[in-house]
Short mmCIF file of C-alpha atoms in Angstrom, two decimals:
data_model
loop_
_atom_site.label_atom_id
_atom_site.label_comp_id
_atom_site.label_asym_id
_atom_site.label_seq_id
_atom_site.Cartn_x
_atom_site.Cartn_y
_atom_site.Cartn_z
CA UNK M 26 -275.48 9.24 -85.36
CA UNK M 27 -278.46 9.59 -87.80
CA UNK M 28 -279.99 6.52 -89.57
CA UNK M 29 -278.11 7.36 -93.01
CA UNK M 30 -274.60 7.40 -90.81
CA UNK M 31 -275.07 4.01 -89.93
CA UNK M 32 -275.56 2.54 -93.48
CA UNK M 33 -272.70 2.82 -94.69
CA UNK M 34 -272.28 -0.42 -96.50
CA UNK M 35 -275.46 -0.50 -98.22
CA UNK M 36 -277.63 1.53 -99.88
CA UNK M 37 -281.12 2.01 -100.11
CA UNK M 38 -283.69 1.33 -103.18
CA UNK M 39 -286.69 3.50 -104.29
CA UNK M 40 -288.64 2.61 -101.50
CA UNK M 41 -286.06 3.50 -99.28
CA UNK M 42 -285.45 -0.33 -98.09
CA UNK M 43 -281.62 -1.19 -97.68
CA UNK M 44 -279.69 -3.20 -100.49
CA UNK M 45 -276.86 -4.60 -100.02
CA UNK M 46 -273.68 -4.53 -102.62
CA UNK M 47 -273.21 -7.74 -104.38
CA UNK M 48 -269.72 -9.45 -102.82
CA UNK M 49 -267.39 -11.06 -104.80
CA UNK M 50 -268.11 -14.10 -103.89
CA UNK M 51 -271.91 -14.08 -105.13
CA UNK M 52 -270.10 -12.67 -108.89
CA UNK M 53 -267.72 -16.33 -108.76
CA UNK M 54 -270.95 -17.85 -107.84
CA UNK M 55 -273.10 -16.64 -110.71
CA UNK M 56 -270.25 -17.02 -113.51
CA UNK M 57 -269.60 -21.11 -112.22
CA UNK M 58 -273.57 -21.52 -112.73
CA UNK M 59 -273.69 -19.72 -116.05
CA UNK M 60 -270.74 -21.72 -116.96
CA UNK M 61 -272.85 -25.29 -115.91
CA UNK M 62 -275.27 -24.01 -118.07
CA UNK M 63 -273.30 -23.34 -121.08
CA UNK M 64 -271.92 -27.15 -120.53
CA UNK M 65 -275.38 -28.50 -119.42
CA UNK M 66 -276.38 -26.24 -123.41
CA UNK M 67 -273.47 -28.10 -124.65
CA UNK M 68 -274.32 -31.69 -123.97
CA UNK M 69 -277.71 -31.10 -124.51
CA UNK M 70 -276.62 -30.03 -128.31
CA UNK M 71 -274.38 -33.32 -128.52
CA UNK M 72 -277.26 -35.36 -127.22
CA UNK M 73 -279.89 -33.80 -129.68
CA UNK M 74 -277.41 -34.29 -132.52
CA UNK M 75 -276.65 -38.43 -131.08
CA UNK M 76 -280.49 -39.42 -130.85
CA UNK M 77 -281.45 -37.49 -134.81
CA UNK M 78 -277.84 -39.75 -136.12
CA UNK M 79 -279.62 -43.09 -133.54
CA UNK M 80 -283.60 -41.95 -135.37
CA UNK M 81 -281.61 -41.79 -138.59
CA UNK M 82 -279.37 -44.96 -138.59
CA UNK M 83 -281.83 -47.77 -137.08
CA UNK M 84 -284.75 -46.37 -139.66
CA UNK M 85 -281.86 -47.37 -142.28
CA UNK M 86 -281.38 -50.73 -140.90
CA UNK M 87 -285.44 -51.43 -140.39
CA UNK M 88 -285.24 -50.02 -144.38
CA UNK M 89 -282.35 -52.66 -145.21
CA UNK M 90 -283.11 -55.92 -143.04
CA UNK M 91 -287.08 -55.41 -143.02
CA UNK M 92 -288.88 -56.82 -146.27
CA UNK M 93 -290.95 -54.63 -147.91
CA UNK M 94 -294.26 -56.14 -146.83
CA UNK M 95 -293.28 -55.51 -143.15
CA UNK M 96 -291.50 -52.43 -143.24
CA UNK M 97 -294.29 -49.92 -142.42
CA UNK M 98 -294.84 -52.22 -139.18
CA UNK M 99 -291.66 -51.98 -137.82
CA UNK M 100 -291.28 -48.34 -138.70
CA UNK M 101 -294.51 -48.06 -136.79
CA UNK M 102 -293.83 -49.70 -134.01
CA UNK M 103 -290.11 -47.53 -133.80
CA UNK M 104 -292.03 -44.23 -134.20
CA UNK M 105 -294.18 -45.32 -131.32
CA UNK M 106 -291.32 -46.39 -128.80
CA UNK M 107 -289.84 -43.27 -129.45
CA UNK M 108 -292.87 -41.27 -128.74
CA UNK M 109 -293.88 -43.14 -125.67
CA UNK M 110 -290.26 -41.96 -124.67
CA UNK M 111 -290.34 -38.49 -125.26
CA UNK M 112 -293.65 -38.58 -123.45
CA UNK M 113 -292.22 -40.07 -120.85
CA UNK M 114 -289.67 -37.51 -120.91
CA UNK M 115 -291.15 -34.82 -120.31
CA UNK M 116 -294.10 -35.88 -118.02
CA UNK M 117 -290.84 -36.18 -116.13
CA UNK M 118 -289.63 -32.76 -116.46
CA UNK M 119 -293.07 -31.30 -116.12
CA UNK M 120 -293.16 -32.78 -113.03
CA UNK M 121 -289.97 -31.44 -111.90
CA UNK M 122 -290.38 -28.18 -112.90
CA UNK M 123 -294.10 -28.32 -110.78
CA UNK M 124 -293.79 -30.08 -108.19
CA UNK M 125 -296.60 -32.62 -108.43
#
C-alpha cells in the first residue's frame, strides 16, 4: 500500500501535512459555545442597560434629597466610586486576559 492508500480518512493541506475532517461532535461543540456567547452577549446587554437605569436613578435622588449647596459634592463623590469601579473592573479583566 502507498502512503496516499493509507489516508483515507483525512486529507492533506498545502503543505502536504494531514488534516483531519471535523466530527460531529466538535460541530455540537462549537454551536453550545457560540450559543454561551450569545447568552453571555445577552446578559451583558441587560447588565449595561441595569447599571445606565442604577447611574440614572441615584443621580435623581442625590438631585432630590441633596440641597443645592452640597449637590456637586455628592455627585462628585458618586462619579468617583463609580470610576474607581470600572477601574477596578477592568484591571481585573486585563489581568485575565494576560496572565499577570
Amino acid at each position: 500500500m502507498s502512503e496516499t492508500e493509507t489516508q483515507t480518512d483525512s486529507s492533506t493541506d498545502d503543505e502536504g501535512e494531514a488534516v483531519t475532517p471535523p466530527r460531529d461532535d466538535d460541530t455540537g461543540g462549537r454551536v453550545r459555545r457560540y450559543a454561551n456567547y450569545a447568552v453571555l452577549l445577552a446578559l451583558g446587554l441587560l447588565a449595561f442597560v441595569a447599571v445606565i437605569q442604577l447611574y440614572l436613578s441615584v443621580s435623581n435622588v442625590i438631585r432630590i434629597w441633596i440641597s443645592d449647596e452640597y449637590r456637586s459634592l455628592f455627585q462628585a463623590a458618586f462619579n468617583l466610586v463609580v470610576l474607581l469601579a470600572a477601574g477596578i473592573g477592568i484591571t481585573y479583566q486585563l489581568r485575565r486576559l494576560y496572565g499577570s
